[in-house]
Coordinates of C-alpha atoms in Angstrom, one line a residue:
M1 CA 64.3 77.0 129.9
N2 CA 64.6 80.1 127.7
R3 CA 66.4 81.9 130.5
V4 CA 68.9 79.1 130.8
I5 CA 69.5 79.0 127.1
G6 CA 69.9 82.8 127.1
L7 CA 72.4 82.6 129.9
T8 CA 74.4 79.9 128.3
K9 CA 74.5 81.8 125.0
K10 CA 75.8 84.9 126.9
L11 CA 78.5 82.9 128.6
D12 CA 79.6 81.5 125.2
I13 CA 79.7 85.0 123.9
D14 CA 81.8 86.3 126.8
R15 CA 84.1 83.3 126.5
S16 CA 84.7 83.8 122.8
I17 CA 85.4 87.5 123.4
A18 CA 87.8 86.8 126.2
M19 CA 89.6 84.2 124.1
G20 CA 90.0 86.7 121.3
S21 CA 91.4 89.3 123.7
I22 CA 93.8 86.8 125.2
M23 CA 95.1 86.0 121.7
L24 CA 95.7 89.6 120.9
L25 CA 97.4 90.3 124.2
G26 CA 99.6 87.3 123.6
L27 CA 100.6 88.7 120.1
F28 CA 101.3 92.1 121.5
A29 CA 103.4 90.7 124.3
A30 CA 105.3 88.4 121.9
Q31 CA 106.1 91.4 119.6
A32 CA 107.4 93.5 122.5
V33 CA 109.6 90.7 123.8
G34 CA 110.9 89.9 120.4
V35 CA 111.8 93.5 119.6
Y36 CA 113.4 94.0 123.0
V37 CA 115.5 90.9 122.8
T38 CA 116.6 91.5 119.2
L39 CA 117.7 95.1 119.9
W40 CA 119.4 94.0 123.1
Q41 CA 121.3 91.3 121.3
Y42 CA 122.6 93.7 118.7
G43 CA 123.4 96.5 121.3
L44 CA 120.6 98.7 119.9
L45 CA 118.4 99.3 123.0
A46 CA 118.8 103.1 122.5
H47 CA 116.3 102.6 119.6
F48 CA 113.8 100.7 121.8
K49 CA 111.1 103.4 122.1
P50 CA 107.7 102.0 123.1
Q51 CA 106.5 105.5 124.0
L52 CA 107.1 106.9 120.5
Y53 CA 103.4 107.0 119.6
A54 CA 102.0 107.6 123.1
G55 CA 100.4 110.9 122.1
I56 CA 98.4 109.3 119.4
L57 CA 96.4 107.3 122.0
Y58 CA 94.6 110.5 123.2
Y59 CA 93.6 111.5 119.7
S60 CA 92.6 107.9 118.9
L61 CA 90.3 107.7 121.9
G62 CA 88.5 110.8 120.7
L63 CA 88.3 109.5 117.2
V64 CA 87.0 106.2 118.6
V65 CA 84.1 108.0 120.3
F66 CA 83.3 109.7 116.9
V67 CA 83.6 106.4 114.9
K68 CA 81.5 104.5 117.5
G69 CA 78.9 107.3 117.4
I70 CA 78.6 106.9 113.6
S71 CA 78.6 103.1 113.9
Y72 CA 75.8 103.1 116.5
S73 CA 73.7 105.7 114.6
L74 CA 73.8 103.5 111.5
R75 CA 72.8 100.5 113.6
Y76 CA 70.0 102.3 115.3
L77 CA 68.6 103.5 112.0
S78 CA 68.5 99.9 110.9
Y79 CA 66.0 99.0 113.6
E80 CA 62.3 98.8 112.8
D81 CA 60.3 101.8 113.9
G82 CA 58.8 99.9 116.8
A83 CA 62.2 98.9 118.2
R84 CA 63.5 102.4 118.5
G85 CA 63.4 104.7 121.5
I86 CA 65.3 105.6 124.6
T87 CA 64.6 102.2 126.2
R88 CA 66.4 100.5 123.3
V89 CA 69.3 103.0 123.5
R90 CA 69.8 102.3 127.2
Q91 CA 69.7 98.5 126.6
D92 CA 72.3 98.8 123.8
F93 CA 74.6 100.8 126.0
R94 CA 74.1 98.5 128.9
E95 CA 74.9 95.5 126.8
G96 CA 77.7 97.3 124.9
W97 CA 79.7 100.1 126.5
F98 CA 78.8 99.0 130.0
N99 CA 79.4 95.3 129.4
V100 CA 82.7 94.0 130.8
S101 CA 83.5 91.6 128.0
Y102 CA 82.8 94.4 125.4
L103 CA 85.1 96.9 127.3
V104 CA 87.9 94.3 127.5
A105 CA 87.6 93.5 123.8
F106 CA 87.6 97.1 123.0
M107 CA 90.4 98.3 125.3
V108 CA 93.0 95.6 124.6
P109 CA 93.7 96.7 121.0
M110 CA 92.9 100.3 121.6
V111 CA 95.5 100.7 124.4
C112 CA 98.2 98.3 123.0
L113 CA 98.3 99.5 119.3
P114 CA 100.2 102.7 119.9
T115 CA 103.0 100.8 121.6
F116 CA 102.7 98.1 119.0
M117 CA 103.3 100.6 116.2
A118 CA 106.1 102.3 118.2
L119 CA 108.0 99.0 118.5
F120 CA 107.5 98.4 114.8
S121 CA 109.2 101.8 114.1
S122 CA 111.9 100.9 116.6
M123 CA 112.6 97.7 114.7
K124 CA 112.3 99.2 111.2
S125 CA 114.8 102.0 111.9
T126 CA 117.4 99.5 112.9
I127 CA 117.0 97.0 110.0
H128 CA 120.2 98.3 108.2
L129 CA 122.1 98.0 111.5
I130 CA 121.1 94.4 112.0
Q131 CA 121.3 93.4 108.4
P132 CA 123.0 95.9 106.0
F133 CA 121.0 96.5 102.7
Y134 CA 122.2 93.7 100.4
L135 CA 119.3 92.7 98.2
D136 CA 118.5 95.7 96.0
E137 CA 120.5 94.6 92.9
F138 CA 118.8 91.2 93.0
L139 CA 115.4 92.7 93.3
M140 CA 116.0 95.1 90.5
K141 CA 117.0 92.1 88.2
A142 CA 114.1 90.1 89.4
D143 CA 111.8 93.0 88.5
R144 CA 113.2 93.1 85.0
F145 CA 113.0 89.3 84.6
I146 CA 109.3 89.0 85.5
H147 CA 108.4 92.1 83.5
F148 CA 110.0 90.8 80.3
G149 CA 113.2 92.9 80.5
I150 CA 111.5 96.2 81.3
D151 CA 111.9 98.1 84.6
P152 CA 108.4 98.3 86.0
W153 CA 108.7 102.0 86.8
R154 CA 109.0 102.7 83.0
I155 CA 105.6 101.0 82.6
T156 CA 103.8 103.1 85.2
H157 CA 105.4 106.3 84.0
A158 CA 104.4 105.5 80.4
I159 CA 100.8 105.2 81.6
F160 CA 100.7 107.9 84.2
N161 CA 102.9 110.3 82.3
S162 CA 102.0 113.6 83.7
A163 CA 102.6 115.7 86.8
I164 CA 98.9 115.6 87.8
A165 CA 98.6 111.8 87.4
S166 CA 101.7 111.3 89.5
A167 CA 100.4 113.7 92.1
I168 CA 97.1 111.9 92.3
L169 CA 99.0 108.6 92.8
N170 CA 101.0 110.3 95.6
Y171 CA 97.7 111.6 97.2
F172 CA 96.2 108.1 97.4
Y173 CA 99.5 106.6 98.6
N174 CA 99.4 109.1 101.5
L175 CA 95.7 108.4 102.0
W176 CA 96.7 104.9 102.9
F177 CA 97.4 106.0 106.5
F178 CA 93.9 107.5 107.0
I179 CA 92.1 104.5 105.4
M180 CA 94.1 102.0 107.4
F181 CA 93.6 103.9 110.7
S182 CA 89.9 104.3 110.1
Y183 CA 89.4 100.7 109.1
V184 CA 91.2 99.4 112.2
L185 CA 89.2 101.7 114.5
W186 CA 86.0 100.6 112.8
H187 CA 86.8 97.0 113.7
I188 CA 88.0 97.8 117.2
V189 CA 84.7 99.5 118.2
N190 CA 82.4 97.0 116.5
V191 CA 82.9 94.0 118.8
H192 CA 79.7 92.5 117.4
F193 CA 81.5 91.8 114.1
G194 CA 82.6 88.7 115.9
K195 CA 84.8 86.2 113.9
E196 CA 85.3 88.7 111.1
R197 CA 86.6 91.3 113.5
L198 CA 88.9 88.9 115.3
Q199 CA 90.3 87.5 112.1
F200 CA 91.1 90.9 110.8
L201 CA 92.7 92.1 114.1
L202 CA 94.8 88.9 114.4
A203 CA 96.0 89.2 110.9
F204 CA 96.8 92.9 111.3
V205 CA 98.8 92.2 114.5
L206 CA 100.7 89.4 112.7
V207 CA 101.4 91.2 109.4
W208 CA 103.5 94.0 110.9
P209 CA 106.1 91.9 112.9
V210 CA 106.2 89.0 110.4
I211 CA 106.3 90.9 107.1
G212 CA 107.4 94.3 108.3
S213 CA 110.1 93.3 110.7
L214 CA 111.2 89.7 110.5
L215 CA 111.1 89.4 106.7
A216 CA 112.3 92.9 106.2
V217 CA 115.5 92.1 108.1
L218 CA 115.9 88.8 106.2
F219 CA 115.4 90.5 102.8
S220 CA 117.1 93.8 103.8
S221 CA 116.8 96.3 100.9
A222 CA 116.3 100.0 100.6
G223 CA 114.2 100.4 97.5
P224 CA 114.6 102.1 94.0
V225 CA 114.7 105.7 95.4
Y226 CA 117.9 104.9 97.3
Y227 CA 119.3 102.4 94.8
G228 CA 122.0 104.8 93.6
D229 CA 123.2 105.5 97.1
I230 CA 123.2 101.8 98.2
V231 CA 124.4 100.1 95.0
G232 CA 126.3 103.0 93.4
D233 CA 124.5 103.0 90.1
N234 CA 122.3 105.9 89.3
S235 CA 121.6 104.9 85.7
I236 CA 118.6 102.7 86.5
Y237 CA 116.4 104.7 88.8
G238 CA 118.1 108.1 88.5
P239 CA 115.9 109.0 85.4
M240 CA 112.8 108.1 87.4
M241 CA 113.7 110.3 90.3
D242 CA 114.5 113.1 87.8
I243 CA 111.1 112.8 86.3
L244 CA 109.4 112.9 89.7
R245 CA 111.4 116.0 90.7
H246 CA 110.5 117.7 87.5
Y247 CA 106.8 116.9 88.1
H248 CA 107.1 118.3 91.6
S249 CA 108.6 121.5 90.4
Q250 CA 105.4 122.2 88.4
F251 CA 103.5 122.5 91.7
E252 CA 105.6 125.2 93.2
N253 CA 103.7 127.3 95.7
S254 CA 100.8 124.8 95.5
A255 CA 99.2 122.5 98.1
F256 CA 99.6 119.7 95.6
G257 CA 102.8 117.9 94.5
I258 CA 105.0 114.8 94.7
F259 CA 105.4 114.9 98.5
A260 CA 106.9 111.5 98.6
L261 CA 110.2 113.2 97.6
N262 CA 110.2 115.2 100.9
T263 CA 109.4 112.1 102.9
Q264 CA 112.1 110.1 101.2
D265 CA 114.7 112.9 102.0
M266 CA 113.6 112.9 105.6
L267 CA 113.9 109.1 105.9
W268 CA 117.4 109.2 104.4
A269 CA 118.5 111.9 106.9
D270 CA 117.3 109.6 109.7
Y271 CA 119.1 106.7 108.2
L272 CA 122.3 108.6 108.0
K273 CA 122.0 109.7 111.7
N274 CA 120.8 106.2 112.7
D275 CA 117.9 107.9 114.4
T276 CA 114.5 106.5 115.4
N277 CA 111.6 108.9 115.0
I278 CA 107.9 108.6 114.2
G279 CA 107.6 106.9 110.8
S280 CA 111.4 106.5 110.5
G281 CA 113.1 103.5 108.9
I282 CA 113.8 102.3 105.4
S283 CA 112.7 99.0 104.0
A284 CA 111.6 97.8 100.5
M285 CA 111.1 94.0 100.6
P286 CA 108.3 93.2 101.5
S287 CA 106.1 96.2 101.2
M288 CA 104.0 97.1 104.2
H289 CA 101.9 99.6 102.2
V290 CA 100.8 96.8 99.9
A291 CA 100.5 94.2 102.6
V292 CA 98.1 96.4 104.6
A293 CA 96.1 97.3 101.5
A294 CA 95.9 93.6 100.6
L295 CA 94.6 92.8 104.2
L296 CA 92.0 95.5 103.9
Y297 CA 90.8 93.9 100.6
F298 CA 90.7 90.4 102.1
S299 CA 88.8 91.7 105.1
G300 CA 86.6 94.1 103.1
R301 CA 85.3 91.5 100.7
Q302 CA 84.4 89.3 103.7
M303 CA 82.4 92.2 105.2
H304 CA 80.5 93.3 102.1
R305 CA 80.9 92.8 98.4
Y306 CA 81.1 96.5 97.6
I307 CA 83.6 97.2 100.3
G308 CA 85.7 94.5 98.8
Y309 CA 85.5 96.1 95.3
G310 CA 86.6 99.4 96.8
M311 CA 89.5 97.9 98.7
L312 CA 90.6 96.0 95.5
V313 CA 90.8 99.3 93.6
F314 CA 92.7 100.8 96.5
L315 CA 95.1 97.8 96.5
V316 CA 95.9 98.2 92.8
I317 CA 96.5 102.0 93.3
I318 CA 98.9 101.4 96.2
Q319 CA 100.8 98.7 94.2
I320 CA 101.2 101.0 91.2
G321 CA 102.0 104.0 93.4
S322 CA 104.7 102.1 95.3
V323 CA 106.5 101.5 92.1
H324 CA 105.7 104.8 90.4
L325 CA 107.0 106.9 93.3
G326 CA 110.2 104.9 93.8
W327 CA 109.3 103.4 97.1
H328 CA 109.4 99.7 96.1
Y329 CA 110.3 97.2 93.5
A330 CA 107.2 95.7 92.0
I331 CA 108.1 92.3 93.3
D332 CA 108.0 93.7 96.9
G333 CA 104.2 94.1 96.5
Y334 CA 103.6 90.8 94.8
V335 CA 105.4 89.0 97.6
S336 CA 103.5 91.0 100.2
I337 CA 100.1 90.2 98.7
F338 CA 100.9 86.4 98.8
L339 CA 102.3 86.5 102.3
T340 CA 99.3 88.6 103.6
W341 CA 96.9 86.1 102.0
L342 CA 98.7 83.3 103.9
I343 CA 98.5 85.2 107.2
W344 CA 94.8 86.0 106.5
R345 CA 94.0 82.3 106.0
V346 CA 96.0 81.2 109.1
S347 CA 94.2 83.9 111.2
G348 CA 90.9 82.6 109.9
W349 CA 91.8 79.0 110.8
V350 CA 92.9 80.0 114.3
V351 CA 89.6 81.9 114.9
R352 CA 87.5 79.0 113.6
R353 CA 89.5 76.5 115.5
F354 CA 89.9 78.1 118.9
V355 CA 87.1 80.7 119.2
M356 CA 83.5 80.1 119.9
P357 CA 80.7 80.9 117.4
N358 CA 80.0 84.5 116.4
P359 CA 79.0 86.7 119.3
A360 CA 75.5 88.0 119.0
Q361 CA 74.9 91.7 118.4
I362 CA 76.4 93.5 121.4

């Protein structure tokens, strides 16, 4: 009887893992088809570059082995002394790395994500060609209205009113890439996280095309840093950019600085050439930086209270930095947080409704 129960439980686990993998594959396929059809419809297939991030896959696989090694080491140390040993290691690897369900759950997001991000960049770099930037003036006025007649950047620059404070904000804003990448890999390799893992991955795969592509086209806007070039009025955000350039000049011949300025110049050059490169594309509303930071917070607080606290602090820093460095209007972040919360809740409902109970430790 115990053997039958154990076999039934394993079949349920495998079924739930398979269902999660099918869901992710479906979303990856839907994004690919959606981007291709959209670019084809607008005569922009030259920008369809699914191979853009292909080289990242090799680095990612190496990093995955490293992350999985750390993950398993922590798990192994959590065993009681009598449960440790080479026999337990062999069992864990047989039920984990050498388990077909585990390998499928691991390989689907691992192999598909580089193409997924490449197609996001393909779409982002063509936003202005599909829908010319039109919303910047409205967003500027909306920012002023909800902040009692004050431009939000003036608030952040009044608080973080030094070169070093601005450079620190810039540092954390750039750190976003590493934290996001590491957190995603952590969930990819830890299949035993079960529902929590699948909810995060589903939300992650939904946030990019829904918020970063579809809504970015509908609310096409360039952001404060480019406001003068798009709207033709440098009086509002020109002083902010002058302050940032002054701060950056104080770090001459230093490894520190306001490096957002260099990135902003690079993105504008790609925009003028209508080019699609790694990381290219200009979009303000909604903010993907804030959306991803919000998703990490929603997921982190579900995983552990202290992870949630850390991710909340990170979210606040990213929201402030997005305004302080001229990337976004404050309202871009507020809208992103709300939309990400909706996607997070929907993803959780889908997992609870269509996926079996949590897989056991694999």
